[in-house]
Amino acid sequence: MRTEIAEHLDAAERAAEQAATEYVAAAAQSDERAEALAQSKLDKANEAAEAAQRKAARQSALVAAMESELAAIDGRREVERQRLSEANSQRLEAHTLKVQAEWDAAAESLVKLGAKLVALESAKGSGRTMRNLCLPLTNKLGAGRINENTLRTAAEGVDLSALIGN
């Protein structure tokens, strides 16, 4: 748009300069009729140039306002992009925490089940089924792992008579 404004203004100014040149040439030849026509053409060209300058000033102000508004919109879009990114990160974190809690709850269930198995195996005199066990925990406060020792410790609290129905 700025290019169009500049081109229109340049064309109007060139037309005014051409009319001025024609007027000077007619005045130099002392041709009153040609001079009067050139004067009329010069007046019209000057009016057109002035109108083009007024229009260019209005359009330049409009373009500046549009550019300012566009910059403001771009700024708001960037803020919203950042907010969306933050919201997505928070959503991922919330889902991660939820699934970690589910994992740890399932691991605790496995500890209870594994403790029963270890208690039963110990009662039979065996008990190396879980020697290679390594189950990671994800909770933030006490992240660690469940291994054979965890199950052996938990097995100490298993009531075998209640488990086998004596």
CSV table of C-alpha atoms in Angstrom, one decimal:
chain,number,residue,atom,x,y,z
A,1,MET,CA,0.0,0.0,0.0
A,2,ARG,CA,2.9,2.3,0.8
A,3,THR,CA,4.3,1.7,-2.7
A,4,GLU,CA,1.0,2.6,-4.3
A,5,ILE,CA,0.8,5.8,-2.3
A,6,ALA,CA,4.3,6.8,-3.3
A,7,GLU,CA,3.7,5.9,-7.0
A,8,HIS,CA,0.5,7.9,-7.1
A,9,LEU,CA,2.1,10.9,-5.4
A,10,ASP,CA,5.1,10.7,-7.8
A,11,ALA,CA,2.9,10.6,-10.8
A,12,ALA,CA,0.9,13.7,-9.7
A,13,GLU,CA,4.1,15.6,-9.0
A,14,ARG,CA,5.6,14.6,-12.4
A,15,ALA,CA,2.4,15.8,-14.1
A,16,ALA,CA,2.6,19.2,-12.2
A,17,GLU,CA,6.3,19.5,-13.2
A,18,GLN,CA,5.4,18.8,-16.8
A,19,ALA,CA,2.6,21.3,-16.8
A,20,ALA,CA,5.0,23.9,-15.3
A,21,THR,CA,7.5,23.2,-18.1
A,22,GLU,CA,4.8,23.6,-20.7
A,23,TYR,CA,3.6,26.9,-19.2
A,24,VAL,CA,7.2,28.3,-19.1
A,25,ALA,CA,7.6,27.3,-22.8
A,26,ALA,CA,4.3,28.9,-23.8
A,27,ALA,CA,5.2,32.1,-21.8
A,28,ALA,CA,8.6,32.2,-23.5
A,29,GLN,CA,7.0,32.1,-26.9
A,30,SER,CA,4.6,34.9,-26.0
A,31,ASP,CA,1.7,32.8,-27.2
A,32,GLU,CA,-1.2,34.0,-25.0
A,33,ARG,CA,-3.6,31.2,-26.1
A,34,ALA,CA,-0.9,28.4,-25.4
A,35,GLU,CA,0.0,30.2,-22.2
A,36,ALA,CA,-3.7,30.3,-21.0
A,37,LEU,CA,-4.1,26.6,-21.8
A,38,ALA,CA,-0.8,25.8,-20.1
A,39,GLN,CA,-1.8,27.9,-17.1
A,40,SER,CA,-5.1,25.9,-16.9
A,41,LYS,CA,-3.3,22.6,-17.2
A,42,LEU,CA,-0.8,23.8,-14.5
A,43,ASP,CA,-3.6,24.8,-12.1
A,44,LYS,CA,-5.3,21.4,-12.6
A,45,ALA,CA,-2.0,19.5,-12.2
A,46,ASN,CA,-1.2,21.5,-9.0
A,47,GLU,CA,-4.6,20.8,-7.6
A,48,ALA,CA,-4.2,17.1,-8.5
A,49,ALA,CA,-0.8,17.0,-6.8
A,50,GLU,CA,-2.1,18.7,-3.7
A,51,ALA,CA,-5.0,16.3,-3.6
A,52,ALA,CA,-2.6,13.4,-4.0
A,53,GLN,CA,-0.5,14.8,-1.1
A,54,ARG,CA,-3.5,15.0,1.1
A,55,LYS,CA,-4.6,11.5,0.1
A,56,ALA,CA,-1.1,10.2,0.7
A,57,ALA,CA,-1.0,11.8,4.2
A,58,ARG,CA,-4.4,10.2,5.1
A,59,GLN,CA,-3.4,6.8,3.7
A,60,SER,CA,0.0,7.0,5.4
A,61,ALA,CA,-1.7,7.6,8.7
A,62,LEU,CA,-4.1,4.7,8.0
A,63,VAL,CA,-1.2,2.4,7.1
A,64,ALA,CA,0.7,3.4,10.2
A,65,ALA,CA,-2.4,2.7,12.3
A,66,MET,CA,-2.9,-0.7,10.6
A,67,GLU,CA,0.8,-1.6,11.1
A,68,SER,CA,0.5,-0.7,14.8
A,69,GLU,CA,-2.7,-2.8,15.2
A,70,LEU,CA,-1.0,-5.7,13.4
A,71,ALA,CA,2.0,-5.5,15.7
A,72,ALA,CA,-0.4,-5.5,18.7
A,73,ILE,CA,-2.2,-8.5,17.3
A,74,ASP,CA,1.1,-10.3,16.7
A,75,GLY,CA,2.0,-9.5,20.3
A,76,ARG,CA,-1.3,-10.9,21.6
A,77,ARG,CA,-0.9,-14.0,19.4
A,78,GLU,CA,2.6,-14.6,20.9
A,79,VAL,CA,1.2,-14.3,24.4
A,80,GLU,CA,-1.6,-16.7,23.6
A,81,ARG,CA,0.9,-19.1,22.0
A,82,GLN,CA,3.0,-19.0,25.2
A,83,ARG,CA,-0.1,-19.5,27.4
A,84,LEU,CA,-1.2,-22.5,25.2
A,85,SER,CA,2.3,-24.0,25.4
A,86,GLU,CA,2.2,-23.6,29.2
A,87,ALA,CA,-1.3,-25.1,29.5
A,88,ASN,CA,-0.1,-28.1,27.4
A,89,SER,CA,2.9,-28.5,29.6
A,90,GLN,CA,0.7,-28.4,32.7
A,91,ARG,CA,-1.7,-30.8,31.2
A,92,LEU,CA,1.1,-33.3,30.4
A,93,GLU,CA,2.5,-32.9,33.9
A,94,ALA,CA,-1.0,-33.6,35.4
A,95,HIS,CA,-1.5,-36.7,33.3
A,96,THR,CA,2.0,-37.9,34.1
A,97,LEU,CA,1.4,-37.5,37.8
A,98,LYS,CA,-1.9,-39.3,37.5
A,99,VAL,CA,-0.3,-42.2,35.6
A,100,GLN,CA,2.6,-42.3,38.0
A,101,ALA,CA,0.1,-42.6,40.9
A,102,GLU,CA,-1.7,-45.4,39.1
A,103,TRP,CA,1.7,-47.1,38.5
A,104,ASP,CA,2.7,-46.8,42.2
A,105,ALA,CA,-0.7,-48.0,43.4
A,106,ALA,CA,-0.4,-51.1,41.1
A,107,ALA,CA,3.1,-51.6,42.3
A,108,GLU,CA,1.9,-51.6,45.9
A,109,SER,CA,-0.7,-54.2,45.0
A,110,LEU,CA,2.0,-56.3,43.5
A,111,VAL,CA,4.0,-55.9,46.7
A,112,LYS,CA,1.1,-57.3,48.7
A,113,LEU,CA,0.7,-60.2,46.2
A,114,GLY,CA,4.4,-60.8,46.0
A,115,ALA,CA,4.7,-60.8,49.8
A,116,LYS,CA,2.1,-63.6,49.9
A,117,LEU,CA,4.1,-65.5,47.3
A,118,VAL,CA,7.4,-65.1,49.1
A,119,ALA,CA,5.7,-66.1,52.4
A,120,LEU,CA,4.3,-69.2,50.9
A,121,GLU,CA,7.6,-70.1,49.2
A,122,SER,CA,9.5,-69.5,52.4
A,123,ALA,CA,7.0,-71.8,54.2
A,124,LYS,CA,7.8,-74.5,51.6
A,125,GLY,CA,11.5,-74.0,52.1
A,126,SER,CA,12.1,-72.4,48.7
A,127,GLY,CA,11.8,-68.8,47.8
A,128,ARG,CA,14.0,-67.5,45.1
A,129,THR,CA,11.3,-66.9,42.6
A,130,MET,CA,11.6,-63.1,42.9
A,131,ARG,CA,15.4,-62.8,43.1
A,132,ASN,CA,15.6,-60.9,39.8
A,133,LEU,CA,12.7,-58.6,40.6
A,134,CYS,CA,13.3,-54.9,40.1
A,135,LEU,CA,10.1,-52.8,39.7
A,136,PRO,CA,10.7,-49.0,39.7
A,137,LEU,CA,8.5,-46.6,41.6
A,138,THR,CA,7.7,-43.2,40.3
A,139,ASN,CA,6.3,-41.2,43.3
A,140,LYS,CA,8.0,-37.9,43.8
A,141,LEU,CA,8.6,-38.2,47.5
A,142,GLY,CA,10.2,-41.7,47.7
A,143,ALA,CA,11.0,-42.8,44.2
A,144,GLY,CA,12.8,-46.0,44.4
A,145,ARG,CA,12.2,-49.6,43.4
A,146,ILE,CA,10.6,-52.8,44.6
A,147,ASN,CA,12.9,-55.8,44.7
A,148,GLU,CA,13.2,-59.2,46.4
A,149,ASN,CA,14.2,-57.6,49.7
A,150,THR,CA,11.1,-55.4,49.7
A,151,LEU,CA,8.9,-58.5,49.2
A,152,ARG,CA,10.8,-60.4,51.9
A,153,THR,CA,10.3,-57.5,54.4
A,154,ALA,CA,6.6,-57.3,53.4
A,155,ALA,CA,6.3,-61.2,53.7
A,156,GLU,CA,7.2,-60.9,57.4
A,157,GLY,CA,3.8,-59.4,58.0
A,158,VAL,CA,1.8,-62.0,56.1
A,159,ASP,CA,-0.4,-64.3,58.3
A,160,LEU,CA,0.1,-67.7,56.7
A,161,SER,CA,-2.7,-69.3,58.6
A,162,ALA,CA,-5.1,-66.7,57.4
A,163,LEU,CA,-3.7,-67.0,53.9
A,164,ILE,CA,-4.1,-70.8,53.6
A,165,GLY,CA,-7.2,-71.0,55.8
A,166,ASN,CA,-6.0,-72.7,59.0
